[in-house]
Tab-separated table of C-alpha atoms and ligand atoms in Angstrom:
chain	number	residue	atom	x	y	z
G	105	UNK	CA	-0.063	-0.037	-0.051
G	106	UNK	CA	1.031	3.410	-0.857
G	107	UNK	CA	0.402	5.539	2.129
G	108	UNK	CA	0.297	8.777	0.345
G	109	UNK	CA	-2.647	7.561	-1.865
G	110	UNK	CA	-5.367	6.464	0.575
G	111	UNK	CA	-7.968	3.998	-0.987
G	112	UNK	CA	-10.946	5.922	-2.250
G	113	UNK	CA	-13.544	6.283	0.285
G	114	UNK	CA	-11.020	5.976	3.259
G	115	UNK	CA	-11.180	8.751	5.654
G	116	UNK	CA	-8.552	10.353	7.667
G	117	UNK	CA	-9.342	9.591	11.448
G	118	UNK	CA	-10.533	12.641	13.456
G	119	UNK	CA	-7.638	14.341	15.040
G	120	UNK	CA	-7.905	14.171	18.858
G	121	UNK	CA	-8.602	17.648	20.555
G	122	UNK	CA	-5.577	18.889	22.244
G	123	UNK	CA	-4.950	21.411	25.072
G	124	UNK	CA	-4.761	24.981	23.723
G	125	UNK	CA	-1.523	25.625	25.733
G	126	UNK	CA	-0.043	22.135	25.002
G	127	UNK	CA	-0.720	20.964	21.401
G	128	UNK	CA	0.962	17.661	22.243
G	129	UNK	CA	-1.701	16.778	25.133
G	130	UNK	CA	-4.923	15.367	24.090
G	131	UNK	CA	-7.563	16.898	26.229
G	132	UNK	CA	-11.574	16.526	25.946
G	133	UNK	CA	-12.494	18.955	28.677
G	134	UNK	CA	-13.434	22.376	27.586
G	135	UNK	CA	-13.491	25.878	29.361
G	136	UNK	CA	-17.035	26.753	30.072
G	137	UNK	CA	-16.172	30.567	29.135
G	138	UNK	CA	-14.133	30.294	25.883
G	139	UNK	CA	-14.781	26.773	25.000
G	140	UNK	CA	-11.235	25.877	24.217
G	141	UNK	CA	-9.846	22.376	25.384
G	142	UNK	CA	-7.490	22.552	28.205
G	143	UNK	CA	-5.499	19.823	30.106
G	144	UNK	CA	-5.314	19.330	33.871
G	145	UNK	CA	-2.275	21.769	34.159
G	146	UNK	CA	-4.242	24.444	32.296
G	147	UNK	CA	-7.599	24.393	33.772
G	148	UNK	CA	-9.216	25.008	37.265
G	149	UNK	CA	-12.523	23.762	38.644
G	150	UNK	CA	-15.111	26.535	38.659
G	151	UNK	CA	-18.652	26.714	39.927
G	152	UNK	CA	-19.908	24.933	36.881
G	153	UNK	CA	-17.431	22.824	35.044
G	154	UNK	CA	-13.878	23.995	34.287
G	155	UNK	CA	-12.337	27.368	33.269
G	156	UNK	CA	-8.970	27.625	31.466
G	157	UNK	CA	-6.268	29.431	33.179
G	158	UNK	CA	-6.533	32.344	30.852
G	159	UNK	CA	-10.285	32.997	31.595
G	160	UNK	CA	-9.507	32.469	35.230
G	161	UNK	CA	-7.094	35.180	35.035
G	162	UNK	CA	-9.285	37.752	33.267
G	163	UNK	CA	-12.257	36.753	35.554
G	164	UNK	CA	-10.200	37.687	38.622
G	165	UNK	CA	-8.519	40.776	37.146
G	166	UNK	CA	-7.685	43.097	39.956
G	167	UNK	CA	-9.087	40.784	42.537
G	168	UNK	CA	-7.043	37.585	42.713
G	169	UNK	CA	-4.304	36.404	40.626
G	170	UNK	CA	-4.663	33.055	38.714
G	171	UNK	CA	-2.597	30.336	40.108
G	172	UNK	CA	-0.593	27.368	38.695
G	173	UNK	CA	-1.630	23.905	39.880
G	174	UNK	CA	0.411	24.271	42.859
G	175	UNK	CA	0.231	27.920	43.877
G	176	UNK	CA	2.727	29.827	41.822
G	177	UNK	CA	1.897	32.852	39.424
G	178	UNK	CA	0.943	31.730	35.860
G	179	UNK	CA	3.604	33.075	33.124
G	180	UNK	CA	3.140	32.830	29.502
G	181	UNK	CA	6.422	31.265	28.759
G	182	UNK	CA	8.988	29.105	30.747
G	183	UNK	CA	11.090	31.996	31.669
G	184	UNK	CA	12.914	30.345	34.458
G	185	UNK	CA	13.786	27.305	32.235
G	186	UNK	CA	15.232	29.378	29.592
G	187	UNK	CA	17.247	31.590	32.039
G	188	UNK	CA	18.741	28.296	33.602
G	189	UNK	CA	19.679	26.902	30.075
G	190	UNK	CA	21.390	30.450	29.287
G	191	UNK	CA	23.278	30.295	32.448
G	192	UNK	CA	24.648	26.891	31.677
G	193	UNK	CA	25.514	27.811	28.082
G	194	UNK	CA	27.359	30.977	29.390
G	195	UNK	CA	29.242	29.218	31.931
G	196	UNK	CA	30.290	26.650	29.191
G	197	UNK	CA	31.569	29.461	27.189
G	198	UNK	CA	33.509	30.941	30.052
G	199	UNK	CA	35.100	27.493	30.479
G	200	UNK	CA	36.171	27.158	26.874
G	201	UNK	CA	38.050	30.397	27.309
G	202	UNK	CA	39.418	29.745	30.756
G	203	UNK	CA	39.368	25.814	31.393
G	204	UNK	CA	40.698	26.525	35.047
G	205	UNK	CA	37.052	27.517	35.885
G	206	UNK	CA	36.237	23.946	36.283
G	207	UNK	CA	38.762	23.348	39.035
G	208	UNK	CA	37.920	26.491	40.715
G	209	UNK	CA	34.214	26.158	40.680
G	210	UNK	CA	33.401	22.406	40.411
G	211	UNK	CA	32.055	20.465	43.256
G	212	UNK	CA	35.265	19.409	45.347
G	213	UNK	CA	35.283	18.536	49.130
G	214	UNK	CA	38.846	18.520	49.565
G	215	UNK	CA	41.928	18.056	47.207
G	216	UNK	CA	45.096	19.460	45.936
G	217	UNK	CA	44.530	21.066	42.354
G	218	UNK	CA	46.748	21.015	39.463
G	219	UNK	CA	48.844	24.457	39.537
G	220	UNK	CA	47.932	27.086	37.190
G	221	UNK	CA	49.169	27.217	33.835
G	222	UNK	CA	51.454	30.290	34.381
G	223	UNK	CA	52.889	28.929	37.855
G	224	UNK	CA	56.365	29.330	38.942
G	225	UNK	CA	57.875	26.089	40.002
G	226	UNK	CA	60.411	27.802	42.338
G	227	UNK	CA	57.836	29.709	44.474
G	228	UNK	CA	54.467	27.498	44.031
G	229	UNK	CA	53.338	25.715	47.044
G	230	UNK	CA	50.709	23.086	46.564
G	231	UNK	CA	47.684	23.493	48.877
G	232	UNK	CA	44.464	21.882	49.624
G	233	UNK	CA	41.229	23.444	48.033
G	234	UNK	CA	37.509	22.723	48.315
G	235	UNK	CA	34.281	22.961	50.261
G	236	UNK	CA	35.970	21.957	53.415
G	237	UNK	CA	38.485	24.871	53.124
G	238	UNK	CA	35.888	27.578	52.825
G	239	UNK	CA	34.969	27.278	49.226
G	240	UNK	CA	31.140	26.944	50.040
G	241	UNK	CA	30.122	28.528	46.630
G	242	UNK	CA	31.425	25.173	44.954
G	243	UNK	CA	27.978	23.400	46.264
G	244	UNK	CA	26.078	25.649	43.807
G	245	UNK	CA	28.482	26.775	41.070
G	246	UNK	CA	29.527	23.211	40.343
G	247	UNK	CA	25.752	22.464	39.031
G	248	UNK	CA	26.319	25.003	36.491
G	249	UNK	CA	29.347	23.696	34.868
G	250	UNK	CA	30.014	20.873	32.389
G	251	UNK	CA	32.811	18.875	31.068
G	252	UNK	CA	34.975	20.246	28.324
G	253	UNK	CA	34.246	19.136	24.784
G	254	UNK	CA	37.389	16.986	24.485
G	255	UNK	CA	36.625	15.057	27.785
G	256	UNK	CA	36.128	11.243	27.265
G	257	UNK	CA	33.605	9.874	27.194
G	258	UNK	CA	30.928	12.580	27.283
G	259	UNK	CA	32.531	15.349	25.937
G	260	UNK	CA	29.974	17.984	24.356
G	261	UNK	CA	27.140	15.459	25.025
G	262	UNK	CA	27.621	16.197	28.634
G	263	UNK	CA	25.877	19.737	28.454
G	264	UNK	CA	23.755	18.585	25.455
G	265	UNK	CA	22.087	15.808	27.260
G	266	UNK	CA	21.615	17.945	30.410
G	267	UNK	CA	19.963	20.795	28.618
G	268	UNK	CA	17.790	18.488	26.655
G	269	UNK	CA	16.307	17.066	29.930
G	270	UNK	CA	16.189	20.542	31.554
G	271	UNK	CA	14.368	21.841	28.568
G	272	UNK	CA	11.809	19.063	28.449
G	273	UNK	CA	11.281	18.616	32.137
G	274	UNK	CA	11.785	22.336	33.065
G	275	UNK	CA	8.941	23.681	30.957
G	276	UNK	CA	6.293	21.035	32.334
G	277	UNK	CA	7.475	21.638	35.929
G	278	UNK	CA	7.627	25.262	35.655
G	279	UNK	CA	4.314	25.353	34.208
G	280	UNK	CA	2.972	23.553	37.470
G	281	UNK	CA	4.879	25.527	39.813
G	282	UNK	CA	5.541	29.080	38.587
G	283	UNK	CA	8.958	30.793	38.487
G	284	UNK	CA	9.763	30.848	42.070
G	285	UNK	CA	8.788	27.624	43.308
G	286	UNK	CA	10.345	25.993	40.192
G	287	UNK	CA	13.725	27.737	40.702
G	288	UNK	CA	13.471	26.647	44.611
G	289	UNK	CA	13.119	23.061	43.521
G	290	UNK	CA	15.871	23.261	40.903
G	291	UNK	CA	18.337	25.098	43.199
G	292	UNK	CA	17.655	22.933	46.252
G	293	UNK	CA	18.309	19.874	43.952
G	294	UNK	CA	21.614	21.174	42.822
G	295	UNK	CA	22.669	21.810	46.403
G	296	UNK	CA	21.422	18.244	47.572
G	297	UNK	CA	23.153	16.850	44.811
G	298	UNK	CA	26.547	18.677	45.643
G	299	UNK	CA	26.085	17.769	49.268
G	300	UNK	CA	25.750	14.071	48.531
G	301	UNK	CA	29.015	14.351	46.503
G	302	UNK	CA	30.741	16.380	49.319
G	303	UNK	CA	29.686	13.562	51.797
G	304	UNK	CA	30.135	10.433	49.988
G	305	UNK	CA	33.096	11.391	47.467
G	306	UNK	CA	34.528	14.342	49.012
G	307	UNK	CA	37.934	14.031	46.970
G	308	UNK	CA	36.599	13.880	43.627
G	309	UNK	CA	35.856	16.854	41.242
G	310	UNK	CA	32.471	16.815	39.818
G	311	UNK	CA	30.471	19.126	37.533
G	312	UNK	CA	27.158	19.093	35.789
G	313	UNK	CA	23.312	20.028	35.971
G	314	UNK	CA	22.514	16.402	35.974
G	315	UNK	CA	21.848	16.372	39.756
G	316	UNK	CA	19.543	19.110	39.604
G	317	UNK	CA	17.866	17.495	36.404
G	318	UNK	CA	17.447	14.374	38.331
G	319	UNK	CA	15.892	16.593	41.219
G	320	UNK	CA	13.171	18.095	38.708
G	321	UNK	CA	12.253	14.329	37.465
G	322	UNK	CA	11.854	13.529	41.225
G	323	UNK	CA	9.714	16.558	41.756
G	324	UNK	CA	7.777	15.975	38.559
G	325	UNK	CA	7.180	12.421	39.780
G	326	UNK	CA	5.655	13.402	43.036
G	327	UNK	CA	3.644	16.400	41.544
G	328	UNK	CA	2.221	14.090	39.041
G	329	UNK	CA	1.005	11.407	41.499
G	330	UNK	CA	-0.448	14.237	43.672
G	331	UNK	CA	-2.186	15.778	40.539
G	332	UNK	CA	-3.239	12.442	39.229
G	333	UNK	CA	-1.900	13.699	35.952
G	334	UNK	CA	1.429	12.547	34.221
G	335	UNK	CA	1.763	13.515	30.543
G	336	UNK	CA	5.385	12.531	30.494
G	337	UNK	CA	5.072	9.174	31.919
G	338	UNK	CA	6.956	9.581	35.176
G	339	UNK	CA	7.373	5.866	36.068
G	340	UNK	CA	9.017	5.171	32.843
G	341	UNK	CA	11.262	8.325	33.388
G	342	UNK	CA	12.183	7.131	36.901
G	343	UNK	CA	13.332	3.773	35.707
G	344	UNK	CA	15.217	5.400	32.800
G	345	UNK	CA	17.138	7.737	35.389
G	346	UNK	CA	17.873	5.067	37.915
G	347	UNK	CA	19.349	2.719	35.007
G	348	UNK	CA	21.477	5.739	33.840
G	349	UNK	CA	22.525	6.343	37.408
G	350	UNK	CA	23.747	2.845	37.726
G	351	UNK	CA	25.246	2.180	34.060
G	352	UNK	CA	26.939	5.601	34.159
G	353	UNK	CA	28.484	5.085	37.625
G	354	UNK	CA	31.985	4.391	36.165
G	355	UNK	CA	32.439	7.744	34.572
G	356	UNK	CA	29.675	10.062	36.227
G	357	UNK	CA	28.933	10.889	39.855
G	358	UNK	CA	26.061	8.361	41.058
G	359	UNK	CA	26.283	10.118	44.405
G	360	UNK	CA	25.192	13.561	42.720
G	361	UNK	CA	22.444	11.758	40.740
G	362	UNK	CA	21.196	10.107	43.849
G	363	UNK	CA	21.673	13.277	46.070
G	364	UNK	CA	19.651	15.241	43.318
G	365	UNK	CA	16.794	12.639	42.912
G	366	UNK	CA	16.283	12.431	46.766
G	367	UNK	CA	16.144	16.283	47.139
G	368	UNK	CA	13.848	16.531	44.338
G	369	UNK	CA	11.394	14.048	45.709
G	370	UNK	CA	11.449	15.807	49.065
G	371	UNK	CA	11.083	19.290	47.557
G	372	UNK	CA	8.245	17.913	45.424
G	373	UNK	CA	6.512	16.582	48.221
G	374	UNK	CA	7.075	19.847	50.204
G	375	UNK	CA	5.433	21.665	47.300
G	376	UNK	CA	2.680	19.312	46.305
G	377	UNK	CA	1.291	18.217	49.747
G	378	UNK	CA	0.898	21.561	51.245
G	379	UNK	CA	-2.727	22.454	52.352
G	380	UNK	CA	-4.828	24.956	50.130
G	381	UNK	CA	-5.125	27.048	53.149
G	382	UNK	CA	-1.814	29.145	53.814
G	383	UNK	CA	-0.269	27.153	51.063
G	384	UNK	CA	2.448	29.494	50.207
G	385	UNK	CA	3.540	29.739	53.869
G	386	UNK	CA	3.517	25.996	54.323
G	387	UNK	CA	5.579	25.454	51.211
G	388	UNK	CA	8.030	28.004	52.226
G	389	UNK	CA	8.483	26.261	55.752
G	390	UNK	CA	8.639	22.773	54.090
G	391	UNK	CA	11.262	23.985	51.572
G	392	UNK	CA	13.271	25.416	54.420
G	393	UNK	CA	13.332	22.114	56.307
G	394	UNK	CA	14.650	20.459	53.231
G	395	UNK	CA	17.077	22.985	52.910
G	396	UNK	CA	18.139	22.412	56.346
G	397	UNK	CA	18.465	18.514	55.758
G	398	UNK	CA	20.716	19.278	53.021
G	399	UNK	CA	22.918	21.565	55.368
G	400	UNK	CA	23.078	18.687	57.717
G	401	UNK	CA	24.551	16.406	55.070
G	402	UNK	CA	27.136	19.068	54.448
G	403	UNK	CA	28.127	19.484	58.046
G	404	UNK	CA	28.428	15.919	58.455
G	405	UNK	CA	30.813	15.685	55.346
G	406	UNK	CA	32.859	18.590	56.707
G	407	UNK	CA	32.990	16.780	60.138
G	408	UNK	CA	34.480	13.865	58.472
G	409	UNK	CA	37.120	15.931	56.701
G	410	UNK	CA	38.258	17.904	59.561
G	411	UNK	CA	40.529	16.074	61.823
G	412	UNK	CA	39.837	16.614	65.464
G	413	UNK	CA	43.021	17.950	67.128
X	1169	ZN	ZN1	-11.264	29.914	28.837
X	1170	ZN	ZN1	-2.192	22.360	28.813
């Protein structure tokens, strides 16, 4: 059969209706005001049926802001996801010009770095660097750096894979959380990932957004369970990521992947399971508790590295 010439009388199947904000999602529920189809992320329960987020927004003009599924402010585009990708790419460009950025800002508990390119062997004294020696910024900066283009075996794929996942997951999670809550989930996951590396592999230098991306996946999984709506296939994604964590353990930081995933699950629960009353306040308290847990891990790691004298 030649697909380009359907048999006479054959009819193209009616395309399934899709969400007006997400053309890739099937949706049969219509907004009672504008009659457009809207997926569960883009509609809110109304007195009668459902309204889409845009009609909710215009209906509440001046009185109350329309909110995302978990309480954030609705934006037209995934601004935070785009900003995070731009930051990662900008940092990569800096690395290409100054490769020593990796050593200085990667996640490293404690270690002796290679001397700078222009060092004087007569006067250079090797010394210990790392988080345990006061360079706390590494817990965050390491998540925005990636392996150089010639590094075996990932090379340029390191940043390409991470940004691909960040783009695909970030848009959906930001849509549910809004900018602030989304950034909190992402940055907490980055910190949780770094803290786990600091604790379990303090003498290795690690970089990459994958810990934070694993956190986004964990957050997505929890929020999808809570919402009863899972357009990206969360279970499948979890299996894929855990498999990757195990298979890549020889050359990537499984500690960082695990730390990011666990933090993302916790932060997702902190945001998703806050009660409707005082939701913003409870979410902030919950997230602070997750941050405190991450800090405890970092303190334990520091204790391990600092000999008692
Ligand atoms: Zn509408
Ligand atoms: Zn939608």
